[in-house]
Short mmCIF file of C-alpha atoms in Angstrom, two decimals:
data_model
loop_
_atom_site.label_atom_id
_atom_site.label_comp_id
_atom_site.label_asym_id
_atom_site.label_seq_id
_atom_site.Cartn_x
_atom_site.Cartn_y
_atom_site.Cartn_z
CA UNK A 1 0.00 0.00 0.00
CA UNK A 2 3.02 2.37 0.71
CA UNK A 3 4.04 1.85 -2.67
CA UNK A 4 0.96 2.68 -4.01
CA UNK A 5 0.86 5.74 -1.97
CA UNK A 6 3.89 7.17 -3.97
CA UNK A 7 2.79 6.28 -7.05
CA UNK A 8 -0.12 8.22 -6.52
CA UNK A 9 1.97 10.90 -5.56
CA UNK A 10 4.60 11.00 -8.51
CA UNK A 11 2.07 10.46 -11.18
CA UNK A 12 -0.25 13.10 -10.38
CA UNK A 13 3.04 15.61 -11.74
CA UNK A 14 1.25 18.81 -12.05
CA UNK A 15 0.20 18.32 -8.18
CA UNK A 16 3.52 17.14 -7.57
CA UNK A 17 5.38 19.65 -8.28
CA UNK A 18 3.00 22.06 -6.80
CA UNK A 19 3.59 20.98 -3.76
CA UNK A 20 7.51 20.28 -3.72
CA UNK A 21 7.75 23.97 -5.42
CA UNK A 22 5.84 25.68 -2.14
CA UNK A 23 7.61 23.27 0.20
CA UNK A 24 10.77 24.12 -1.56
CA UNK A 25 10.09 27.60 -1.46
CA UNK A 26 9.98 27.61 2.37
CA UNK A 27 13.20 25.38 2.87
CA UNK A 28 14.42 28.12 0.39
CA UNK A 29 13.86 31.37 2.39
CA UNK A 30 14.34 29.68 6.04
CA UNK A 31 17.87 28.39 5.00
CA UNK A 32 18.65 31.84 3.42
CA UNK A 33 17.36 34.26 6.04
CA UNK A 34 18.94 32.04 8.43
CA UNK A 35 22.10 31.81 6.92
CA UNK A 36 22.70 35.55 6.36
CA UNK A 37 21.22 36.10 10.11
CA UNK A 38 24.02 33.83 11.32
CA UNK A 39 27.05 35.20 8.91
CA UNK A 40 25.93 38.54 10.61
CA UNK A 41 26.40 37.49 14.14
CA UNK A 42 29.16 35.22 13.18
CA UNK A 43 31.04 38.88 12.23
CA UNK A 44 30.39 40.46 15.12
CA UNK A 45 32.64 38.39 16.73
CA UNK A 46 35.25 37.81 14.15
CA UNK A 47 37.89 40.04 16.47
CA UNK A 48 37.42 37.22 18.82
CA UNK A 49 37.48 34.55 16.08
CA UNK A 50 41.00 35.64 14.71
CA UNK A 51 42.33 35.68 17.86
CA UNK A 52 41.99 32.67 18.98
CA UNK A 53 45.15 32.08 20.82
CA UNK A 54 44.05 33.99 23.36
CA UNK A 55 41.70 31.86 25.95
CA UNK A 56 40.58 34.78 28.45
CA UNK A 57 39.69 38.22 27.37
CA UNK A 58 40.20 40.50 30.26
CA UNK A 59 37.80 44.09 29.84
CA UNK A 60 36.77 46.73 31.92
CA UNK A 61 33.42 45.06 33.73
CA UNK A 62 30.75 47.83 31.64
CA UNK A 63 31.81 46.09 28.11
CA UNK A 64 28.91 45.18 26.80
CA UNK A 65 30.35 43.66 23.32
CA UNK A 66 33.31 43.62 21.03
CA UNK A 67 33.03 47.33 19.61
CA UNK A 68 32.20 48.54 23.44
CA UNK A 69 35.20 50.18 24.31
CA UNK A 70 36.18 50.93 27.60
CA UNK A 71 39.67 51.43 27.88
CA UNK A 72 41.70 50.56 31.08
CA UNK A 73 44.74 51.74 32.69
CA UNK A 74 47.88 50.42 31.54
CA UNK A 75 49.27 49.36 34.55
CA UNK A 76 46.54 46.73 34.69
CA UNK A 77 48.05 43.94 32.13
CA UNK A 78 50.47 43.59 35.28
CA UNK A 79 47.45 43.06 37.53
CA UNK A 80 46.00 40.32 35.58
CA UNK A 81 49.44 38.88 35.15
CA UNK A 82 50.26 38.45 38.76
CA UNK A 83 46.75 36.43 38.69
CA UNK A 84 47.66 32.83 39.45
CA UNK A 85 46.94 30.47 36.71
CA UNK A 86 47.58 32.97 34.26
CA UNK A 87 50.53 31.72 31.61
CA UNK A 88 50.95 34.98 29.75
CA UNK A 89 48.93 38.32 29.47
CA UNK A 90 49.63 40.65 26.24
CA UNK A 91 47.99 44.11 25.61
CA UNK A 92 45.77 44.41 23.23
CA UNK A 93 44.21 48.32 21.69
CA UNK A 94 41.12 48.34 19.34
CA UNK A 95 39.90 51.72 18.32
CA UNK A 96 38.61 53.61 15.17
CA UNK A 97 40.81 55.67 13.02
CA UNK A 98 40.58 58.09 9.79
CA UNK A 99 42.78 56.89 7.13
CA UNK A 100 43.63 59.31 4.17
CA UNK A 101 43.82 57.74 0.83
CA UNK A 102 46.39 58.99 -2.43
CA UNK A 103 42.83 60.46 -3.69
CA UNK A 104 42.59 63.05 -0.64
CA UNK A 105 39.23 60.98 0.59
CA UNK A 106 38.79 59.53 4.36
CA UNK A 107 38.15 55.87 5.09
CA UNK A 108 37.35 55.02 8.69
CA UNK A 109 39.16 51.56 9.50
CA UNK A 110 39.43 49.02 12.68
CA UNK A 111 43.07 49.69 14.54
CA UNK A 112 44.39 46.77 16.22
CA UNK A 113 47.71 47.17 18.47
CA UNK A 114 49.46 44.67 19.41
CA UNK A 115 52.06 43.23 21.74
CA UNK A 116 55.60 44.74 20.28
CA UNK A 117 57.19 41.96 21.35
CA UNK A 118 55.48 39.20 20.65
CA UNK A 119 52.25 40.84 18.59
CA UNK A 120 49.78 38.42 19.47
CA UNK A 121 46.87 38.26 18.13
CA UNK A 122 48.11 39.23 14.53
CA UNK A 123 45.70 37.78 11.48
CA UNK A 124 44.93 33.86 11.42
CA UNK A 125 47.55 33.59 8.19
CA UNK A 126 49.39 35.89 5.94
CA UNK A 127 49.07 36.62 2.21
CA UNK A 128 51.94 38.77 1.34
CA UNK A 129 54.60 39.90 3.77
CA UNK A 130 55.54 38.73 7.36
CA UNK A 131 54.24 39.78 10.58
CA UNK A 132 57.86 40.26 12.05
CA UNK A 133 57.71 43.35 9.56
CA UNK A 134 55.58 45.47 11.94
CA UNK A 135 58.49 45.94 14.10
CA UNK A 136 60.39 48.31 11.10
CA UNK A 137 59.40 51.96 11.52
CA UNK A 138 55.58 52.71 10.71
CA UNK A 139 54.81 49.39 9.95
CA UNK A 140 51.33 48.36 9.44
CA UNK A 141 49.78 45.20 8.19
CA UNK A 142 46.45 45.83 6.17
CA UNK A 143 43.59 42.79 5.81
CA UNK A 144 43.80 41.52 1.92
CA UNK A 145 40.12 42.32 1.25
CA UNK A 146 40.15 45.91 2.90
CA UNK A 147 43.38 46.65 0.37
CA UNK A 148 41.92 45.40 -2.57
CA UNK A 149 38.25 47.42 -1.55
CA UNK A 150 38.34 50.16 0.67
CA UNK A 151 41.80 51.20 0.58
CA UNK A 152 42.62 50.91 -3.16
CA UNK A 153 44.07 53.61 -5.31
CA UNK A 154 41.33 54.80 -7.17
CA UNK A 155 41.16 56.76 -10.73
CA UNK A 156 39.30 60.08 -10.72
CA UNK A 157 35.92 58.68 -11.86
CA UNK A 158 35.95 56.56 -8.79
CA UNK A 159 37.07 53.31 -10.30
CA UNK A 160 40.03 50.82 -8.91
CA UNK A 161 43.27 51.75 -10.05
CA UNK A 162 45.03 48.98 -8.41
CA UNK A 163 44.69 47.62 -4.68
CA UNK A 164 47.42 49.18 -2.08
CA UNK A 165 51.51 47.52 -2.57
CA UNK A 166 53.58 46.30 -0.05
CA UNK A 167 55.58 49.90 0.51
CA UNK A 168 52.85 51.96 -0.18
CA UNK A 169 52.07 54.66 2.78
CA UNK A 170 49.17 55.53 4.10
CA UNK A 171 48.51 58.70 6.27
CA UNK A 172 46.44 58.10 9.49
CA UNK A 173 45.38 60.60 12.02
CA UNK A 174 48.21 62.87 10.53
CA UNK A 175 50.87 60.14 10.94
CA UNK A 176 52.48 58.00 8.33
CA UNK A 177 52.16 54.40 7.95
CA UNK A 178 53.99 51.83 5.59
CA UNK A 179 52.44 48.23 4.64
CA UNK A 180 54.60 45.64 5.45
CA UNK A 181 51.88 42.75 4.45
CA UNK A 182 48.45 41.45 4.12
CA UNK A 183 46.56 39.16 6.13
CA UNK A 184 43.73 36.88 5.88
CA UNK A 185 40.88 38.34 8.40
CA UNK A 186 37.37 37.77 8.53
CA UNK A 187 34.89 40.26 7.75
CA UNK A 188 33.77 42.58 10.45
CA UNK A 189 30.03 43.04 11.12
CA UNK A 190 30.74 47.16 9.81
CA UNK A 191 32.48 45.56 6.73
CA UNK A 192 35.51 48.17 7.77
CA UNK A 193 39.34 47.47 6.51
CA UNK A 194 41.50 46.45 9.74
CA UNK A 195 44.42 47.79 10.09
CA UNK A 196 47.29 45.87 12.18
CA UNK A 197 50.60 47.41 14.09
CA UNK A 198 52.59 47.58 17.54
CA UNK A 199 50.53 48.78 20.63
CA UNK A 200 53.28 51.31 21.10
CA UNK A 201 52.31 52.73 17.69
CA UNK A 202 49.00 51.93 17.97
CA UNK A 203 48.52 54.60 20.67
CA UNK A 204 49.90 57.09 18.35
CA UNK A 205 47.91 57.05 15.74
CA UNK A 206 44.84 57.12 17.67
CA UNK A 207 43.82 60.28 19.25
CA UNK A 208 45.32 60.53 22.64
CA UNK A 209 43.50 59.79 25.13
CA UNK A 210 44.55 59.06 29.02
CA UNK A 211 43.89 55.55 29.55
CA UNK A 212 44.74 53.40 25.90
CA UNK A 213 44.37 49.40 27.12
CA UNK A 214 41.08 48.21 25.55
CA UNK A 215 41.78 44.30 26.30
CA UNK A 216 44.06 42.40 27.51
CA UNK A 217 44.23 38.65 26.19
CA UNK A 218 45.96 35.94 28.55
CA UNK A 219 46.87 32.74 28.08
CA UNK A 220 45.63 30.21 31.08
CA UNK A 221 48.19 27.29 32.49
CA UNK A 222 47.96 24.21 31.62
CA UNK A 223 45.24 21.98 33.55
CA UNK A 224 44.13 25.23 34.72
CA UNK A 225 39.85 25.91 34.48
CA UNK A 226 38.86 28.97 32.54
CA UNK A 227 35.56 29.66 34.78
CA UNK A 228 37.70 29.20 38.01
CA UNK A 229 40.42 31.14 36.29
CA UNK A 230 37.79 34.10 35.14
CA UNK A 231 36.40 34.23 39.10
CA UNK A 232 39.86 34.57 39.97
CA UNK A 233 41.04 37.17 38.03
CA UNK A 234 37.65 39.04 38.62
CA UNK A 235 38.34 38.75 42.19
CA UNK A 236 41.65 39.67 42.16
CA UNK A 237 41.50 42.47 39.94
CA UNK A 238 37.87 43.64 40.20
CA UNK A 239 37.85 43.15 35.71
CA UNK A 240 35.75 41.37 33.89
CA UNK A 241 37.21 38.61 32.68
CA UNK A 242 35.10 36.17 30.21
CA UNK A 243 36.50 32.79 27.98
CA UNK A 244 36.80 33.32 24.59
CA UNK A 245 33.25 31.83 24.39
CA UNK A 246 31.83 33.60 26.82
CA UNK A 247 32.70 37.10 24.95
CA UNK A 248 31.16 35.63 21.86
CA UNK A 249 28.00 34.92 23.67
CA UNK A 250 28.35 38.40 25.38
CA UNK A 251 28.70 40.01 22.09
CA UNK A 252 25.73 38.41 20.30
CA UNK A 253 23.50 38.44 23.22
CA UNK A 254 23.76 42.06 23.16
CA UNK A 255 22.74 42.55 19.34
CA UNK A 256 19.79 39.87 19.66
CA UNK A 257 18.95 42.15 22.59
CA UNK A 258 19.56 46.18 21.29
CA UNK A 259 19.27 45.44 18.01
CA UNK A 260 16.20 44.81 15.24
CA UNK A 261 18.31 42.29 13.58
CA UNK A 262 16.39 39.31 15.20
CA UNK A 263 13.08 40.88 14.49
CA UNK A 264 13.85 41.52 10.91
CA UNK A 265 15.37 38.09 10.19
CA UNK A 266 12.56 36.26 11.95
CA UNK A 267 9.72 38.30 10.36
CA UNK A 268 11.43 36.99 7.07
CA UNK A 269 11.16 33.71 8.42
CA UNK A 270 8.05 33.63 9.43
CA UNK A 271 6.67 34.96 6.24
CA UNK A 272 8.15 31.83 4.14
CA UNK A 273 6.98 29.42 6.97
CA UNK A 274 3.94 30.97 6.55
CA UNK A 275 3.76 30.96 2.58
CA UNK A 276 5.25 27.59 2.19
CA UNK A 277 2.44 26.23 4.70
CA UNK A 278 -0.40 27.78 2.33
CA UNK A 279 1.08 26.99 -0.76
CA UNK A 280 1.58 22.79 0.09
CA UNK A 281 -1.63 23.03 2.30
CA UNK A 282 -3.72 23.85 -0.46
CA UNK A 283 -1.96 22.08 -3.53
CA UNK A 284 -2.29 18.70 -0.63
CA UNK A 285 -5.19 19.11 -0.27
CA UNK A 286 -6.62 19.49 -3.77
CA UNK A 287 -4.17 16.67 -4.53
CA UNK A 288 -6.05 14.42 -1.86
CA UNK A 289 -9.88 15.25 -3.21
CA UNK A 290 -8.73 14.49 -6.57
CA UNK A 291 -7.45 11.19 -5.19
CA UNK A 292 -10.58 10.31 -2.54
CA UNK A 293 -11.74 7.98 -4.79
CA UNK A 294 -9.14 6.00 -4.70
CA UNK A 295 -8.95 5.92 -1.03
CA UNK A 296 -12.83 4.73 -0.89
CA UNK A 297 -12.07 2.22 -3.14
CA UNK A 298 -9.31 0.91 -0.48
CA UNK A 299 -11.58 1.69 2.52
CA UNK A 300 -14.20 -0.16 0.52
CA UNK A 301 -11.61 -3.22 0.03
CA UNK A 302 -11.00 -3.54 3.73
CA UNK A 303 -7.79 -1.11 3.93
CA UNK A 304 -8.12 -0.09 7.64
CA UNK A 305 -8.06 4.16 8.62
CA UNK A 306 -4.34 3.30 10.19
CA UNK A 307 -3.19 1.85 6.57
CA UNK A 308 -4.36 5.04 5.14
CA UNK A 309 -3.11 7.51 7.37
CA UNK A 310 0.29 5.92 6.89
CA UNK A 311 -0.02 6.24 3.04
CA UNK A 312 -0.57 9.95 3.21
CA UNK A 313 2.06 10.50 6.07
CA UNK A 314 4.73 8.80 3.55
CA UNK A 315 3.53 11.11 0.65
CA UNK A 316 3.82 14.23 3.40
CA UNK A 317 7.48 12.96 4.10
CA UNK A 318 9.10 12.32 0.48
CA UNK A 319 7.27 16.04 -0.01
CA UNK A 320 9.52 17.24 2.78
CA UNK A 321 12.34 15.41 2.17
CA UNK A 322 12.54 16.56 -1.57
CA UNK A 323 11.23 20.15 -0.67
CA UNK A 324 13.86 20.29 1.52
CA UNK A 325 16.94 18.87 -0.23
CA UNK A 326 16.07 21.40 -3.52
CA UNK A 327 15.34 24.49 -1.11
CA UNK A 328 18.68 24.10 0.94
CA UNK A 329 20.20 22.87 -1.76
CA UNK A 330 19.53 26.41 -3.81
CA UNK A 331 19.95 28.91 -0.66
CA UNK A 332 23.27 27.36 -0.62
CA UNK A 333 23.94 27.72 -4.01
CA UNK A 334 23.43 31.23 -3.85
CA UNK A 335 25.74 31.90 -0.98
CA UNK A 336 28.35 29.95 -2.33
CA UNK A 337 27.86 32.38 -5.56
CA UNK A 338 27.87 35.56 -2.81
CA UNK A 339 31.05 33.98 -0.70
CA UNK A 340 33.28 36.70 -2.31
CA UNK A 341 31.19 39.68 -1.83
CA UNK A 342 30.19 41.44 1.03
CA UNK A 343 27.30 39.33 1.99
CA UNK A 344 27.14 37.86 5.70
CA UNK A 345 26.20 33.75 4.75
CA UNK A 346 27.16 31.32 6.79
CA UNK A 347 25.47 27.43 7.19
CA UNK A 348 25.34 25.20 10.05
CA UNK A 349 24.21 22.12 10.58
CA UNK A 350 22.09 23.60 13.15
CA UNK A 351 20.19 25.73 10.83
CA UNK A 352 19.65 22.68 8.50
CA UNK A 353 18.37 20.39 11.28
CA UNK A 354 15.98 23.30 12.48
CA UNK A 355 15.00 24.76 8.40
CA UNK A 356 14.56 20.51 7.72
CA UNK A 357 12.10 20.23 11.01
CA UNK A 358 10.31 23.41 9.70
CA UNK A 359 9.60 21.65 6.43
CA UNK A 360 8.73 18.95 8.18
CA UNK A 361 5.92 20.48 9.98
CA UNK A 362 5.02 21.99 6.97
CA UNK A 363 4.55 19.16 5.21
CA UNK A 364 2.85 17.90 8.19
CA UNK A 365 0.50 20.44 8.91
CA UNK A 366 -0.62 20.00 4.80
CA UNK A 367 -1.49 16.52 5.54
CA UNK A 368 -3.68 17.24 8.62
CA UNK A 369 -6.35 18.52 6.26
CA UNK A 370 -5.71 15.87 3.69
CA UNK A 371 -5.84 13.21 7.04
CA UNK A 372 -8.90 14.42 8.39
CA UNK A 373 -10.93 14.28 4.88
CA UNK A 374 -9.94 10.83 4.54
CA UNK A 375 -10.76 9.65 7.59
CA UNK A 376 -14.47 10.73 7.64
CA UNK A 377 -14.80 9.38 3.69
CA UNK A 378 -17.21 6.99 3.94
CA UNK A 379 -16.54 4.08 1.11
CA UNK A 380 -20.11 4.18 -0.45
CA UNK A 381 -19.84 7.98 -1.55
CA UNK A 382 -17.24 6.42 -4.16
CA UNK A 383 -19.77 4.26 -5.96
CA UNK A 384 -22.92 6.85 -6.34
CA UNK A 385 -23.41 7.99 -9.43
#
């Protein structure tokens, strides 16, 4: 009977692919909105990310997020080094600064400073260059996409000349600074170039300002337990002081809580949960009353209700399965097409298990009406007429 069931399904086409082109619709829009909602909060913490040698992130105890600076006194990085359990502590200074291009326009990029001597918490890998550069006078290290973007030469009419060179100079907050190299980064949620150097410089070309620390990352013993290690430091210091998971969670917490980016993304969500239910409700059930009469013929044959309901649960599942293998399937198509452009996408299998249980219900939720019409068919309405 389950075999009948699908071909019942398959050669009824123009039903068919009614239904698997609402279902897919849904998987479609669920997978993308997703997708994009997580690439966003994925580059909110992408500081974090990069730096992932670092297993504590020490803060002043009002940071709220990555981009909430606070800064601290310098003699602090000594504080949190004296901590017991702590293996090494290196400043670390994040600000904004104005860059001026060859052109005479202003880009605003990220400023990281880091340790002079051991500049931890450079970029994940290098393109062009070496990191041991930023120690020559002016030294900066530029991320590869920023250079070839943002911080290109341009021609008059606005167009590319040719990205920034390895000895080129740029001019920030008045001071001069020479690339050295280019480093692989992620994308920042504010899609700003990120510029590298030494905290000693770092301070310099920022505006001054009395206290300049804005983290300091520290490296725990071995054996040693972060959350024990955080209390201790906290206690000890009267900082903040969170794992590098914690500050991730801290981070997106606060834009799922200040910001209209949840709202947005699950309005869009809704609306092709929403859409895909309509659109495979209806097209299931008009695919069911064109079939009752071959379900009264069954009932009439001795099939029992159970027998039935199992036939159109299978047809409800291959629907999903299907609608949900083409939807995915094309919202990650078209991120893989986006993966070089400025577009936040990024999959989990997280978001597939919870966009495949949405099409589930979908799927299931068409079949309810389909269900409960076959139930109450009585198997003598087939043979009148």
């Amino acid at each position: 009977m389950l075999t009948i069931a699908l071909k019942m399904l398959f050669n009824d086409k123009a039903k068919y692919f009614g239904i698997i082109l609402g279902v897919s619709l849904a998987s479609m829009v669920i997978t993308w909105q997703g997708s994009i909602f997580i690439g966003i909060m994925t580059r909110t913490v992408a500081m974090v990310n990069d730096m992932a040698v670092a297993d504590l992130w020490v803060m002043d105890p009002k940071v709220q997020y990555t981009e909430d600076i606070k800064p601290l006194q310098d003699t602090e990085l000594n504080r949190v080094r004296g901590v017991p359990g702590v293996e090494w502590a290196m400043p670390l200074f994040k600000g904004t600064v104005r860059v001026r291009l060859a052109d005479g326009t202003f880009q605003n990029c990220n400023l990281l400073g880091l340790d002079d001597a051991t500049l931890t918490g450079g970029p994940p890998s290098m393109v062009e260059g070496r990191m041991e550069d930023l120690r020559r006078a002016d030294a900066v290290v530029l991320d590869f996409v920023g250079a070839r973007d943002r911080l290109a030469r341009r021609n008059p009419d606005g167009s590319i000349q040719r990205p920034v060179q390895i000895g080129d100079e740029l001019e920030i907050n008045d001071r001069r600074g020479v690339i050295v190299g280019f480093g692989r980064t992620s994308r920042a949620w504010n899609n700003l170039p990120t510029i590298y150097t030494t905290y000693s410089r770092a301070v310099l070309f920022a505006p001054s300002e009395r206290k300049q620390l804005t983290f300091v990352l520290a490296k725990a013993e071995p054996g040693q337990n972060l959350q024990d290690l955080c209390d201790r430091i906290t206690r000890e210091t009267g900082l903040a002081a969170y794992s590098a998971s914690q500050f991730r969670w801290l981070t997106v917490g606060y834009f799922l809580k200040y910001t209209g980016i949840p709202i947005n993304f699950g309005i869009a969500v809704g609306l092709g949960f929403l859409i895909g239910t309509l659109i495979t409700g209806f097209m299931f059930f008009s695919f069911t009353i064109d079939n009752l009469r071959y379900f009264g013929t069954f009932k009439a044959m001795g099939v029992s209700d159970g027998t039935l309901l199992r036939m159109v649960m299978l047809q409800a599942l291959v629907i999903a399965v299907i609608g949900f293998g083409l939807g995915a399937g094309m919202a990650m198509l078209m991120g893989s097409g986006a993966a070089n452009t400025q577009l936040a996408f990024k999959t989990t299998w997280q978001l597939l298990f919870v966009s495949g249980a949405a099409v589930v219900i979908i799927s299931m939720l068409a079949a309810m009406l389909s269900i409960w019409k076959v139930m109450r068919l009585e198997p003598a309405v087939v043979f009148k007429g």
